[in-house]
PDB file of C-alpha atoms in Angstrom:
ATOM      1  CA  UNK C   1      75.843  56.798  -1.862  1.00 95.00           C
ATOM      2  CA  UNK C   2      78.005  53.928  -0.638  1.00 97.00           C
ATOM      3  CA  UNK C   3      76.247  50.653   0.169  1.00 97.00           C
ATOM      4  CA  UNK C   4      76.426  49.099   3.612  1.00 97.00           C
ATOM      5  CA  UNK C   5      78.471  46.201   2.268  1.00 97.00           C
ATOM      6  CA  UNK C   6      81.032  48.569   0.727  1.00 98.00           C
ATOM      7  CA  UNK C   7      81.273  51.017   3.635  1.00 98.00           C
ATOM      8  CA  UNK C   8      84.482  51.404   5.611  1.00 98.00           C
ATOM      9  CA  UNK C   9      84.985  49.093   8.564  1.00 98.00           C
ATOM     10  CA  UNK C  10      83.869  50.132  12.038  1.00 98.00           C
ATOM     11  CA  UNK C  11      86.284  51.706  14.495  1.00 98.00           C
ATOM     12  CA  UNK C  12      86.480  50.090  17.945  1.00 98.00           C
ATOM     13  CA  UNK C  13      86.316  53.260  20.051  1.00 98.00           C
ATOM     14  CA  UNK C  14      84.385  56.512  20.132  1.00 98.00           C
ATOM     15  CA  UNK C  15      86.091  59.859  19.605  1.00 98.00           C
ATOM     16  CA  UNK C  16      86.677  61.603  22.973  1.00 96.00           C
ATOM     17  CA  UNK C  17      85.087  65.040  23.307  1.00 96.00           C
ATOM     18  CA  UNK C  18      84.798  67.679  25.997  1.00 96.00           C
ATOM     19  CA  UNK C  19      81.810  67.272  28.276  1.00 96.00           C
ATOM     20  CA  UNK C  20      80.873  70.960  28.069  1.00 98.00           C
ATOM     21  CA  UNK C  21      80.101  73.366  25.223  1.00 98.00           C
ATOM     22  CA  UNK C  22      82.951  75.783  24.479  1.00 98.00           C
ATOM     23  CA  UNK C  23      80.590  78.759  24.054  1.00 98.00           C
ATOM     24  CA  UNK C  24      77.562  78.077  26.235  1.00 97.00           C
ATOM     25  CA  UNK C  25      79.266  76.112  28.991  1.00 98.00           C
ATOM     26  CA  UNK C  26      76.334  73.689  28.976  1.00 98.00           C
ATOM     27  CA  UNK C  27      76.553  69.933  28.977  1.00 97.00           C
ATOM     28  CA  UNK C  28      77.325  68.669  25.481  1.00 98.00           C
ATOM     29  CA  UNK C  29      76.883  64.933  26.030  1.00 97.00           C
ATOM     30  CA  UNK C  30      73.887  62.971  27.370  1.00 97.00           C
ATOM     31  CA  UNK C  31      72.035  62.457  29.551  1.00 97.00           C
ATOM     32  CA  UNK C  32      70.244  65.767  29.076  1.00 97.00           C
ATOM     33  CA  UNK C  33      67.549  67.252  31.317  1.00 97.00           C
ATOM     34  CA  UNK C  34      64.277  65.441  30.657  1.00 96.00           C
ATOM     35  CA  UNK C  35      62.314  68.552  29.680  1.00 97.00           C
ATOM     36  CA  UNK C  36      64.692  69.281  26.809  1.00 98.00           C
ATOM     37  CA  UNK C  37      64.180  67.887  23.317  1.00 98.00           C
ATOM     38  CA  UNK C  38      66.845  66.631  20.907  1.00 98.00           C
ATOM     39  CA  UNK C  39      66.954  66.868  17.119  1.00 98.00           C
ATOM     40  CA  UNK C  40      69.558  66.697  14.369  1.00 99.00           C
ATOM     41  CA  UNK C  41      70.204  68.823  11.280  1.00 98.00           C
ATOM     42  CA  UNK C  42      72.540  68.212   8.333  1.00 98.00           C
ATOM     43  CA  UNK C  43      72.971  71.204   6.046  1.00 98.00           C
ATOM     44  CA  UNK C  44      76.451  71.007   4.550  1.00 97.00           C
ATOM     45  CA  UNK C  45      79.662  71.723   6.454  1.00 97.00           C
ATOM     46  CA  UNK C  46      78.797  71.382  10.115  1.00 98.00           C
ATOM     47  CA  UNK C  47      80.951  74.290  11.341  1.00 98.00           C
ATOM     48  CA  UNK C  48      78.631  77.047  10.185  1.00 97.00           C
ATOM     49  CA  UNK C  49      75.483  75.053  10.828  1.00 97.00           C
ATOM     50  CA  UNK C  50      76.437  74.540  14.462  1.00 98.00           C
ATOM     51  CA  UNK C  51      77.157  78.253  14.958  1.00 98.00           C
ATOM     52  CA  UNK C  52      73.743  79.119  13.527  1.00 98.00           C
ATOM     53  CA  UNK C  53      71.957  77.048  16.155  1.00 98.00           C
ATOM     54  CA  UNK C  54      74.073  77.728  19.258  1.00 98.00           C
ATOM     55  CA  UNK C  55      73.232  81.436  18.972  1.00 96.00           C
ATOM     56  CA  UNK C  56      69.457  80.893  19.126  1.00 98.00           C
ATOM     57  CA  UNK C  57      67.620  81.562  22.432  1.00 98.00           C
ATOM     58  CA  UNK C  58      66.132  78.318  23.691  1.00 98.00           C
ATOM     59  CA  UNK C  59      68.892  76.146  22.229  1.00 98.00           C
ATOM     60  CA  UNK C  60      70.623  74.689  25.255  1.00 98.00           C
ATOM     61  CA  UNK C  61      73.586  73.020  23.611  1.00 98.00           C
ATOM     62  CA  UNK C  62      74.930  71.866  20.258  1.00 98.00           C
ATOM     63  CA  UNK C  63      77.567  69.475  18.976  1.00 98.00           C
ATOM     64  CA  UNK C  64      78.811  68.299  15.605  1.00 98.00           C
ATOM     65  CA  UNK C  65      79.132  64.721  14.501  1.00 98.00           C
ATOM     66  CA  UNK C  66      78.482  62.069  11.913  1.00 98.00           C
ATOM     67  CA  UNK C  67      75.119  60.450  11.265  1.00 98.00           C
ATOM     68  CA  UNK C  68      72.982  58.644   8.739  1.00 98.00           C
ATOM     69  CA  UNK C  69      75.589  56.220   7.465  1.00 98.00           C
ATOM     70  CA  UNK C  70      77.037  52.828   8.292  1.00 98.00           C
ATOM     71  CA  UNK C  71      80.529  53.002   9.809  1.00 98.00           C
ATOM     72  CA  UNK C  72      80.536  52.924  13.615  1.00 98.00           C
ATOM     73  CA  UNK C  73      82.671  55.610  15.327  1.00 98.00           C
ATOM     74  CA  UNK C  74      83.849  57.160  12.042  1.00 98.00           C
ATOM     75  CA  UNK C  75      86.716  59.632  11.851  1.00 98.00           C
ATOM     76  CA  UNK C  76      86.603  62.896   9.894  1.00 98.00           C
ATOM     77  CA  UNK C  77      89.043  61.763   7.221  1.00 98.00           C
ATOM     78  CA  UNK C  78      86.985  58.613   6.723  1.00 98.00           C
ATOM     79  CA  UNK C  79      83.738  60.563   6.360  1.00 98.00           C
ATOM     80  CA  UNK C  80      85.391  62.827   3.783  1.00 97.00           C
ATOM     81  CA  UNK C  81      86.074  59.830   1.535  1.00 97.00           C
ATOM     82  CA  UNK C  82      82.337  59.293   1.091  1.00 97.00           C
ATOM     83  CA  UNK C  83      82.787  55.672   2.104  1.00 98.00           C
ATOM     84  CA  UNK C  84      81.029  55.781   5.490  1.00 98.00           C
ATOM     85  CA  UNK C  85      77.630  57.021   4.283  1.00 98.00           C
ATOM     86  CA  UNK C  86      77.464  59.631   7.043  1.00 98.00           C
ATOM     87  CA  UNK C  87      76.395  63.256   6.879  1.00 98.00           C
ATOM     88  CA  UNK C  88      78.071  66.077   8.758  1.00 98.00           C
ATOM     89  CA  UNK C  89      75.291  66.584  11.317  1.00 98.00           C
ATOM     90  CA  UNK C  90      74.536  68.980  14.156  1.00 98.00           C
ATOM     91  CA  UNK C  91      73.018  67.812  17.435  1.00 98.00           C
ATOM     92  CA  UNK C  92      70.624  70.440  18.811  1.00 99.00           C
ATOM     93  CA  UNK C  93      69.252  70.225  22.341  1.00 98.00           C
ATOM     94  CA  UNK C  94      66.484  72.760  22.921  1.00 98.00           C
ATOM     95  CA  UNK C  95      63.960  73.839  25.518  1.00 98.00           C
ATOM     96  CA  UNK C  96      60.482  73.551  23.921  1.00 98.00           C
ATOM     97  CA  UNK C  97      59.173  76.089  26.425  1.00 98.00           C
ATOM     98  CA  UNK C  98      61.371  78.707  24.739  1.00 98.00           C
ATOM     99  CA  UNK C  99      61.635  77.627  21.097  1.00 98.00           C
ATOM    100  CA  UNK C 100      59.668  75.059  19.133  1.00 98.00           C
ATOM    101  CA  UNK C 101      60.892  72.434  16.693  1.00 98.00           C
ATOM    102  CA  UNK C 102      58.818  74.207  14.031  1.00 98.00           C
ATOM    103  CA  UNK C 103      60.850  77.384  14.578  1.00 98.00           C
ATOM    104  CA  UNK C 104      64.101  75.453  14.303  1.00 98.00           C
ATOM    105  CA  UNK C 105      62.885  73.955  11.032  1.00 98.00           C
ATOM    106  CA  UNK C 106      62.440  77.445   9.594  1.00 98.00           C
ATOM    107  CA  UNK C 107      66.100  78.180  10.362  1.00 98.00           C
ATOM    108  CA  UNK C 108      67.048  74.918   8.685  1.00 98.00           C
ATOM    109  CA  UNK C 109      65.176  75.600   5.439  1.00 98.00           C
ATOM    110  CA  UNK C 110      66.180  79.249   5.121  1.00 97.00           C
ATOM    111  CA  UNK C 111      69.902  78.824   5.804  1.00 97.00           C
ATOM    112  CA  UNK C 112      71.026  76.241   3.288  1.00 97.00           C
ATOM    113  CA  UNK C 113      70.270  74.927  -0.188  1.00 96.00           C
ATOM    114  CA  UNK C 114      67.911  71.985   0.266  1.00 97.00           C
ATOM    115  CA  UNK C 115      67.757  71.076  -3.434  1.00 97.00           C
ATOM    116  CA  UNK C 116      71.375  70.294  -4.224  1.00 96.00           C
ATOM    117  CA  UNK C 117      71.584  66.578  -3.593  1.00 97.00           C
ATOM    118  CA  UNK C 118      75.026  65.399  -2.544  1.00 97.00           C
ATOM    119  CA  UNK C 119      76.543  68.851  -2.216  1.00 96.00           C
ATOM    120  CA  UNK C 120      76.190  72.242  -0.610  1.00 96.00           C
ATOM    121  CA  UNK C 121      77.561  75.119  -2.637  1.00 89.00           C
ATOM    122  CA  UNK C 122      81.166  74.332  -3.519  1.00 90.00           C
ATOM    123  CA  UNK C 123      81.308  71.452  -1.023  1.00 95.00           C
ATOM    124  CA  UNK C 124      80.653  68.213  -2.865  1.00 96.00           C
ATOM    125  CA  UNK C 125      80.199  64.714  -1.446  1.00 97.00           C
ATOM    126  CA  UNK C 126      77.634  62.592   0.310  1.00 97.00           C
ATOM    127  CA  UNK C 127      78.606  64.019   3.704  1.00 98.00           C
ATOM    128  CA  UNK C 128      77.268  67.427   2.609  1.00 98.00           C
ATOM    129  CA  UNK C 129      73.732  66.266   1.805  1.00 98.00           C
ATOM    130  CA  UNK C 130      70.722  67.903   3.449  1.00 98.00           C
ATOM    131  CA  UNK C 131      69.011  65.829   6.141  1.00 98.00           C
ATOM    132  CA  UNK C 132      66.593  66.007   9.057  1.00 98.00           C
ATOM    133  CA  UNK C 133      66.980  63.244  11.627  1.00 98.00           C
ATOM    134  CA  UNK C 134      64.126  63.096  14.118  1.00 98.00           C
ATOM    135  CA  UNK C 135      63.823  61.711  17.632  1.00 98.00           C
ATOM    136  CA  UNK C 136      60.030  61.325  17.774  1.00 98.00           C
ATOM    137  CA  UNK C 137      57.131  60.593  15.459  1.00 98.00           C
ATOM    138  CA  UNK C 138      55.883  64.130  16.137  1.00 98.00           C
ATOM    139  CA  UNK C 139      59.166  65.576  14.874  1.00 98.00           C
ATOM    140  CA  UNK C 140      59.031  63.300  11.847  1.00 98.00           C
ATOM    141  CA  UNK C 141      55.521  64.466  10.961  1.00 98.00           C
ATOM    142  CA  UNK C 142      56.481  68.125  11.414  1.00 98.00           C
ATOM    143  CA  UNK C 143      59.650  67.701   9.350  1.00 98.00           C
ATOM    144  CA  UNK C 144      57.804  66.108   6.425  1.00 98.00           C
ATOM    145  CA  UNK C 145      55.067  68.744   6.527  1.00 98.00           C
ATOM    146  CA  UNK C 146      57.617  71.547   6.602  1.00 98.00           C
ATOM    147  CA  UNK C 147      59.407  70.090   3.576  1.00 98.00           C
ATOM    148  CA  UNK C 148      56.164  70.075   1.603  1.00 98.00           C
ATOM    149  CA  UNK C 149      55.426  73.631   2.729  1.00 98.00           C
ATOM    150  CA  UNK C 150      58.855  74.888   1.688  1.00 98.00           C
ATOM    151  CA  UNK C 151      58.710  73.006  -1.608  1.00 98.00           C
ATOM    152  CA  UNK C 152      55.533  74.907  -2.417  1.00 97.00           C
ATOM    153  CA  UNK C 153      57.272  78.155  -1.532  1.00 97.00           C
ATOM    154  CA  UNK C 154      60.057  77.323  -3.970  1.00 96.00           C
ATOM    155  CA  UNK C 155      57.530  76.564  -6.706  1.00 97.00           C
ATOM    156  CA  UNK C 156      55.632  79.763  -5.975  1.00 96.00           C
ATOM    157  CA  UNK C 157      58.885  81.717  -6.349  1.00 96.00           C
ATOM    158  CA  UNK C 158      59.355  80.313  -9.852  1.00 96.00           C
ATOM    159  CA  UNK C 159      61.939  77.671  -8.949  1.00 95.00           C
ATOM    160  CA  UNK C 160      61.758  74.307 -10.702  1.00 95.00           C
ATOM    161  CA  UNK C 161      64.099  72.617  -8.210  1.00 96.00           C
ATOM    162  CA  UNK C 162      63.020  69.750  -5.963  1.00 98.00           C
ATOM    163  CA  UNK C 163      63.955  69.399  -2.316  1.00 98.00           C
ATOM    164  CA  UNK C 164      66.361  66.498  -1.828  1.00 98.00           C
ATOM    165  CA  UNK C 165      66.469  66.580   1.981  1.00 98.00           C
ATOM    166  CA  UNK C 166      66.641  63.168   3.617  1.00 98.00           C
ATOM    167  CA  UNK C 167      64.007  62.944   6.393  1.00 98.00           C
ATOM    168  CA  UNK C 168      64.069  59.975   8.744  1.00 98.00           C
ATOM    169  CA  UNK C 169      64.202  58.859  12.342  1.00 98.00           C
ATOM    170  CA  UNK C 170      67.588  59.477  13.867  1.00 98.00           C
ATOM    171  CA  UNK C 171      70.291  56.862  13.485  1.00 97.00           C
ATOM    172  CA  UNK C 172      73.186  56.813  15.985  1.00 98.00           C
ATOM    173  CA  UNK C 173      75.026  60.139  16.256  1.00 98.00           C
ATOM    174  CA  UNK C 174      78.802  59.862  16.522  1.00 98.00           C
ATOM    175  CA  UNK C 175      80.543  62.910  17.988  1.00 98.00           C
ATOM    176  CA  UNK C 176      83.183  64.474  15.767  1.00 98.00           C
ATOM    177  CA  UNK C 177      86.706  65.215  16.909  1.00 98.00           C
ATOM    178  CA  UNK C 178      87.173  67.847  19.635  1.00 98.00           C
ATOM    179  CA  UNK C 179      88.727  70.402  17.278  1.00 97.00           C
ATOM    180  CA  UNK C 180      85.541  70.402  15.177  1.00 98.00           C
ATOM    181  CA  UNK C 181      83.280  71.152  18.156  1.00 98.00           C
ATOM    182  CA  UNK C 182      82.261  74.860  18.151  1.00 98.00           C
ATOM    183  CA  UNK C 183      84.954  75.321  15.489  1.00 98.00           C
ATOM    184  CA  UNK C 184      83.992  78.847  14.465  1.00 98.00           C
ATOM    185  CA  UNK C 185      84.132  80.090  18.061  1.00 98.00           C
ATOM    186  CA  UNK C 186      87.659  78.755  18.345  1.00 97.00           C
ATOM    187  CA  UNK C 187      88.567  79.912  14.819  1.00 97.00           C
ATOM    188  CA  UNK C 188      86.532  83.068  14.109  1.00 94.00           C
ATOM    189  CA  UNK C 189      88.014  83.505  10.630  1.00 93.00           C
ATOM    190  CA  UNK C 190      87.333  79.893   9.704  1.00 95.00           C
ATOM    191  CA  UNK C 191      85.352  78.674   6.731  1.00 95.00           C
ATOM    192  CA  UNK C 192      81.556  78.893   6.813  1.00 94.00           C
ATOM    193  CA  UNK C 193      79.690  77.474   3.837  1.00 90.00           C
ATOM    194  CA  UNK C 194      76.151  78.354   4.916  1.00 93.00           C
ATOM    195  CA  UNK C 195      74.000  80.049   2.304  1.00 91.00           C
ATOM    196  CA  UNK C 196      70.286  79.861   1.725  1.00 91.00           C
ATOM    197  CA  UNK C 197      68.162  79.914  -1.403  1.00 89.00           C
ATOM    198  CA  UNK C 198      66.914  83.417  -0.642  1.00 92.00           C
ATOM    199  CA  UNK C 199      63.358  82.109  -0.346  1.00 95.00           C
ATOM    200  CA  UNK C 200      61.677  82.751   3.000  1.00 95.00           C
ATOM    201  CA  UNK C 201      59.698  80.036   4.705  1.00 97.00           C
ATOM    202  CA  UNK C 202      56.039  81.115   4.432  1.00 93.00           C
ATOM    203  CA  UNK C 203      54.242  81.871   7.678  1.00 89.00           C
ATOM    204  CA  UNK C 204      51.027  80.251   6.432  1.00 77.00           C
TER     205      UNK C 204
END
């Protein structure tokens, strides 16, 4: 992981993105309706991760971007060098009256490999690390508890691997370039690196 002192220099301007979601037609940039909640997931390449969440009832909108590092307003090519410290993250805005954060966490754990450190499958680099970035202390508590619960499930299955997911309060989220937003809707044959461990998240 690059240090703050060695990270690439900040960029002066944000990346412009469309105001509305290509699939859902909902607002993709804040401010969001007050009743909605916001959370962030990093689970490898953000293309497939975003598609997973936008298809879920109760998820109002999604977007992909860069988070958890140092460089302000990073560009994709910069993030791919590993010198910004950012993950490829997915912004998820959801209606808690329809779906809970706990239910979203189950999707997170079951749809990627949370024990692989700075990689996800064949994708290697710090931007592919697993992370949960939370927007409230309640989310943070739930995220940490869910990690412990899933770790026990892995152990019970006979796995000796340890979850490496980074869990923290959300740092600034920088929207990725427009062509990355809802990429797999625009490019249906595009690459999707999602793949879980095969271990279900226990219901109790």
